Amino acid sequence: MNPLAEELNRDLQTGAPQILGMLSARGKAIYFPFRGILGQTAEAKNTKINATIGTAFEDDGSALALECMEAMVNLSSDSFLYAPSFGLPKLREEWGKLIAAKNPSLKGKTYSLPVVTAALTHGLSVAGYMFLDEGDAVILPDLYWDNYELLFCEGFGARLLFYNTFVNGGFDVEAFSRALRAGGVGKKVVLLNFPNNPTGYTPTESESKALAEAIRESAEAGNRVVVVLDDAYFGLVYEEGIATESLFSLLVDLHPNVLGVKLDGATKEDYVWGFRVGFITFGFKGAGAAHLKALENKAAGAVRGTISNAPCLSQSMLLKAYTAPEYAAQKKQKYDILAGRARKIRALIQAHPEYARSFEVMPFNSGYFMCVKPIGVDAEALRKELIANYSTGVIVLMGLIRIAFSAVPTDRIETLFANLHAAVQKLRGARNLFGAAS
Ligand SMILES: Cc1ncc(COP(=O)(O)O)c(C=O)c1O
C-alpha cells in the first residue's frame, strides 16, 4: 500500500477505527498524491519560472486560450485551466455555507468540507469506490433510480437489497428497519434518495426522525452503517410537514458507527444539468479534523484517479452565481414554477374522481416527478399507447408510470392526465371487447 494511503488510514485508525472499517479495499488503498505532479506544482506556485503542470500560458502569463472561445465566456481565462481535484477552494467554501444555510440544524455540528465531483452520478461512484467491495449489499427502497444498478452492481460488483417503499400512503420505515436488521452484524451500506426519483417522495418530519432512529438502533446493535444520501433534488419540497432538511443533519452526530455521506450538487437544484458539478461531504459523531481530512483526501484521490478533476468552467460559473445578489430570488422563482405544477396535479386529481378508475396515484410531495400505477392495464402497453395515439411521453419504471412534471409546461398538465385516463380506458375497452368476442 502507498505510504500516503497508510498515513490516511492511520489518521482514521486513531480515534475512528470504525470508519476505517467501513472503507472498501479500494477505499483503504486510495490517497491523494500530494507528492506527485500536483504536490510539486503546488510547491512551485510562486516561482518566477514555473515549468511544472501541463497547462499552457501566453507570454504575458494569462491562460493560453483561443479567442473565439474566450469571447463566449464572461469569465477570466483562468476558468479554462484545471480546477484542483478537490474542486475550486472558494466553491467548496460557498457550497459548504449553502449546505449550512439550507440545513439550519447542522449549526454547531462537525462535518467535512465538500469535495467537488463531476455531478451526482460521479459522486455516487466515488462513494461506491470508497465503501463498496465485491458482493457488498446496498440497502435501498424498491422504487429507486435505475442507474444505481450500473453504478453499484456493474461498477463495483455490489448487490442491491430492496425493501418495500410505501405503506399506508407514507414511507415504510418498518420495512427499512427490518432490512437493516436482516443479516449478520457488520458493515451496512444504506442508500436514501429524497426527494426520490421516481416517486417524488420525501419523508415527513416524523418519518425522517424514525429513519434516523432505525439507523441509530442498527449502530447500537454493533453495525457500522454507511448512509449514502442522494440529495440530487434537495430543496424542492412542496408540502407542509415534509422534511426540508437533509437527513445528513440528523446523521452527523447520531452515533460513532454511523457515517453520513452526502451527495448533492447543482445539477437539479440549480437547473444546470450539463454543468457536471456535484459534491461529496462526510460526517459522523465524534469526527475530528484529521478524520474528516482523511476522508476528503480519499475522495479527492478517487476523483483524481477517475476523471482527474471536475469542469473548471462550470465551477467558476457556479461560484459567481452563488455569490450573486439575485441568485436566491431567481432560484425561488424557478422553485415556484415546479411547486405550481405539483399543486396543479393535486388539484386535478381531486377534481377528477373518475381518474381513480384508471390509475392509483403514488405518494408524492417534492422533486421533479410523480408516479401513477395503472389499473387493469400493463404499464408498458400504456406507455406505447400514449406515444402512438396521444403524443404523450412518459417513463415506465418498476410497473409504474413516472411523470416528470418538471418538464411539462403547466398548461399541458391537464391534457397529460386526461390522455392518461383516456388511454387506460381505451386499452381496457379493447381488451373487454376482445374478451367478449372470444
Ligand atoms: C436520484 C438521482 N440521483 C442522481 C442523479 C444524477 O445526477 P447528475 O446528473 O448530477 O449526475 C439523478 C439524475 O437523474 C437522479 O435522479
Coordinates of C-alpha atoms in Angstrom, one line a residue, residues 77-281:
S77 CA -9.4 32.8 -18.9
D78 CA -8.4 31.1 -15.6
S79 CA -11.7 29.2 -15.9
F80 CA -10.1 27.4 -18.9
L81 CA -7.4 25.9 -16.6
Y82 CA -7.7 22.8 -14.5
A83 CA -9.6 23.0 -11.2
P84 CA -8.0 21.2 -8.3
S85 CA -9.2 17.6 -7.9
F86 CA -10.8 18.7 -4.6
G87 CA -12.6 21.4 -6.5
L88 CA -12.2 25.2 -6.6
P89 CA -11.4 26.1 -2.9
K90 CA -13.8 29.1 -2.9
L91 CA -16.6 27.0 -4.4
R92 CA -16.2 24.3 -1.8
E93 CA -16.4 27.0 0.8
E94 CA -19.5 28.6 -0.7
W95 CA -21.3 25.2 -1.1
G96 CA -20.4 24.4 2.5
K97 CA -22.1 27.7 3.5
L98 CA -25.1 26.9 1.4
I99 CA -25.4 23.4 3.0
A100 CA -25.3 25.1 6.4
A101 CA -27.9 27.7 5.4
K102 CA -30.3 25.1 3.9
N103 CA -29.9 22.8 6.9
P104 CA -30.1 25.0 9.9
S105 CA -29.9 22.2 12.4
L106 CA -26.4 21.4 11.2
K107 CA -25.4 24.5 13.2
G108 CA -22.6 23.7 15.7
K109 CA -22.2 20.2 14.2
T110 CA -19.0 18.9 12.7
Y111 CA -18.7 17.6 9.1
S112 CA -16.2 17.8 6.3
L113 CA -15.7 20.4 3.6
P114 CA -17.5 19.3 0.4
V115 CA -15.2 17.8 -2.2
V116 CA -16.3 18.6 -5.8
T117 CA -17.3 15.7 -8.1
A118 CA -18.4 15.7 -11.8
A119 CA -22.0 15.9 -10.6
L120 CA -24.1 13.4 -8.5
T121 CA -23.5 10.3 -10.6
H122 CA -19.8 10.7 -10.2
G123 CA -20.2 11.5 -6.5
L124 CA -22.2 8.2 -6.1
S125 CA -19.4 6.5 -8.0
V126 CA -16.8 8.0 -5.6
A127 CA -18.9 6.7 -2.7
G128 CA -19.0 3.3 -4.3
Y129 CA -15.2 3.4 -4.8
M130 CA -14.7 4.2 -1.2
F131 CA -17.2 2.0 0.5
L132 CA -18.2 -1.0 -1.7
D133 CA -16.4 -4.3 -2.1
E134 CA -17.5 -7.0 -4.5
G135 CA -20.5 -8.8 -3.0
D136 CA -21.4 -6.0 -0.6
A137 CA -25.1 -5.2 -0.3
V138 CA -26.6 -1.7 -0.8
I139 CA -29.9 -1.4 1.1
L140 CA -32.5 0.7 -0.7
P141 CA -36.2 1.0 -1.3
D142 CA -37.7 -0.9 -4.2
L143 CA -38.6 2.3 -6.0
Y144 CA -35.3 3.7 -7.0
W145 CA -33.3 5.5 -9.7
D146 CA -32.3 2.7 -12.1
N147 CA -28.8 4.0 -12.6
Y148 CA -27.9 2.6 -9.2
E149 CA -27.7 -0.8 -10.9
L150 CA -25.0 0.3 -13.3
L151 CA -23.2 2.4 -10.6
F152 CA -23.1 -0.1 -7.8
C153 CA -23.7 -3.6 -9.4
E154 CA -21.8 -3.3 -12.7
G155 CA -19.3 -0.7 -11.3
F156 CA -18.4 -2.3 -8.0
G157 CA -19.9 -5.8 -8.0
A158 CA -22.3 -4.9 -5.2
R159 CA -25.8 -6.3 -4.8
L160 CA -29.0 -4.2 -4.3
L161 CA -31.1 -5.3 -1.3
F162 CA -34.6 -3.9 -1.6
Y163 CA -37.3 -3.2 1.0
N164 CA -40.9 -2.1 0.4
T165 CA -41.1 1.7 -0.2
F166 CA -44.6 2.8 0.8
V167 CA -47.2 1.7 3.3
N168 CA -50.5 3.5 4.1
G169 CA -49.6 6.4 1.9
G170 CA -46.2 7.0 3.7
F171 CA -42.6 5.7 3.8
D172 CA -42.4 2.2 5.1
V173 CA -39.9 2.9 7.9
E174 CA -40.6 -0.5 9.5
A175 CA -39.5 -2.3 6.2
F176 CA -36.4 -0.1 6.2
S177 CA -35.7 -1.1 9.8
R178 CA -36.3 -4.8 9.1
A179 CA -33.9 -4.6 6.1
L180 CA -31.2 -3.0 8.4
R181 CA -31.7 -5.8 11.0
A182 CA -31.5 -8.6 8.4
G183 CA -28.2 -10.5 8.0
G184 CA -25.4 -10.6 10.5
V185 CA -23.9 -7.7 12.4
G186 CA -21.2 -5.9 10.4
K187 CA -20.9 -3.2 7.8
K188 CA -24.1 -2.0 6.2
V189 CA -24.4 0.4 3.3
V190 CA -27.7 2.2 3.0
L191 CA -28.8 4.5 0.2
L192 CA -31.5 7.0 0.7
N193 CA -32.7 9.4 -2.0
F194 CA -35.1 12.2 -1.1
P195 CA -36.8 13.8 -2.9
N196 CA -37.0 10.4 -4.5
N197 CA -36.6 9.5 -8.2
P198 CA -39.0 8.1 -9.4
T199 CA -41.7 8.8 -6.9
G200 CA -41.2 12.4 -5.9
Y201 CA -41.5 11.5 -2.3
T202 CA -39.7 13.0 0.7
P203 CA -40.5 11.6 4.2
T204 CA -42.4 13.7 6.7
E205 CA -40.6 15.2 9.6
S206 CA -41.6 12.3 11.9
E207 CA -40.7 9.7 9.2
S208 CA -37.2 11.3 9.0
K209 CA -36.7 11.1 12.7
A210 CA -37.9 7.4 12.6
L211 CA -35.4 6.6 9.8
A212 CA -32.6 8.1 11.9
E213 CA -33.8 6.2 14.9
A214 CA -33.7 2.9 13.0
I215 CA -30.2 3.8 11.9
R216 CA -29.2 4.5 15.5
E217 CA -30.6 1.2 16.7
S218 CA -28.6 -0.6 14.0
A219 CA -25.5 1.2 15.1
E220 CA -26.2 0.4 18.7
A221 CA -26.5 -3.3 17.8
G222 CA -22.9 -3.1 16.6
N223 CA -23.3 -2.4 12.9
R224 CA -21.1 0.1 11.1
V225 CA -23.6 1.9 8.9
V226 CA -22.6 3.9 5.9
V227 CA -25.6 6.1 4.9
V228 CA -25.2 7.4 1.4
L229 CA -27.7 10.3 0.8
D230 CA -28.5 11.1 -2.7
D231 CA -29.8 14.6 -2.3
A232 CA -30.0 15.4 -6.0
Y233 CA -33.4 17.1 -5.8
F234 CA -32.7 18.8 -2.4
G235 CA -34.8 21.8 -1.6
L236 CA -37.8 21.0 -3.9
V237 CA -40.3 20.2 -1.2
Y238 CA -43.9 21.4 -1.9
E239 CA -46.0 20.4 1.1
E240 CA -46.3 21.2 4.8
G241 CA -44.9 18.7 7.3
I242 CA -42.4 17.3 4.9
A243 CA -38.7 17.3 5.9
T244 CA -37.0 20.3 4.4
E245 CA -33.5 19.4 5.7
S246 CA -31.3 16.6 4.5
L247 CA -31.2 13.5 6.7
F248 CA -27.5 14.5 6.9
S249 CA -28.4 16.9 9.7
L250 CA -29.6 14.0 11.9
L251 CA -26.8 11.7 10.9
V252 CA -23.6 13.7 11.5
D253 CA -24.0 13.4 15.3
L254 CA -26.1 10.3 15.6
H255 CA -23.6 7.6 16.6
P256 CA -19.9 7.0 16.0
N257 CA -20.9 3.9 14.0
V258 CA -22.9 5.9 11.5
L259 CA -21.1 7.7 8.7
G260 CA -23.2 10.2 6.7
V261 CA -22.1 10.6 3.1
K262 CA -24.0 13.4 1.4
L263 CA -24.1 13.7 -2.3
D264 CA -25.6 16.8 -3.6
G265 CA -25.0 19.4 -6.3
A266 CA -26.0 22.0 -8.8
T267 CA -27.5 19.7 -11.4
K268 CA -31.2 19.6 -10.4
E269 CA -31.1 22.2 -7.6
D270 CA -29.7 25.0 -9.8
Y271 CA -31.1 23.7 -13.1
V272 CA -27.7 23.2 -14.7
W273 CA -27.9 19.5 -15.8
G274 CA -25.0 19.7 -18.3
F275 CA -22.6 21.6 -16.0
R276 CA -21.5 18.4 -14.2
V277 CA -20.8 19.8 -10.7
G278 CA -21.7 17.9 -7.5
F279 CA -20.2 17.5 -4.1
I280 CA -19.5 14.7 -1.6
T281 CA -19.5 15.6 2.1

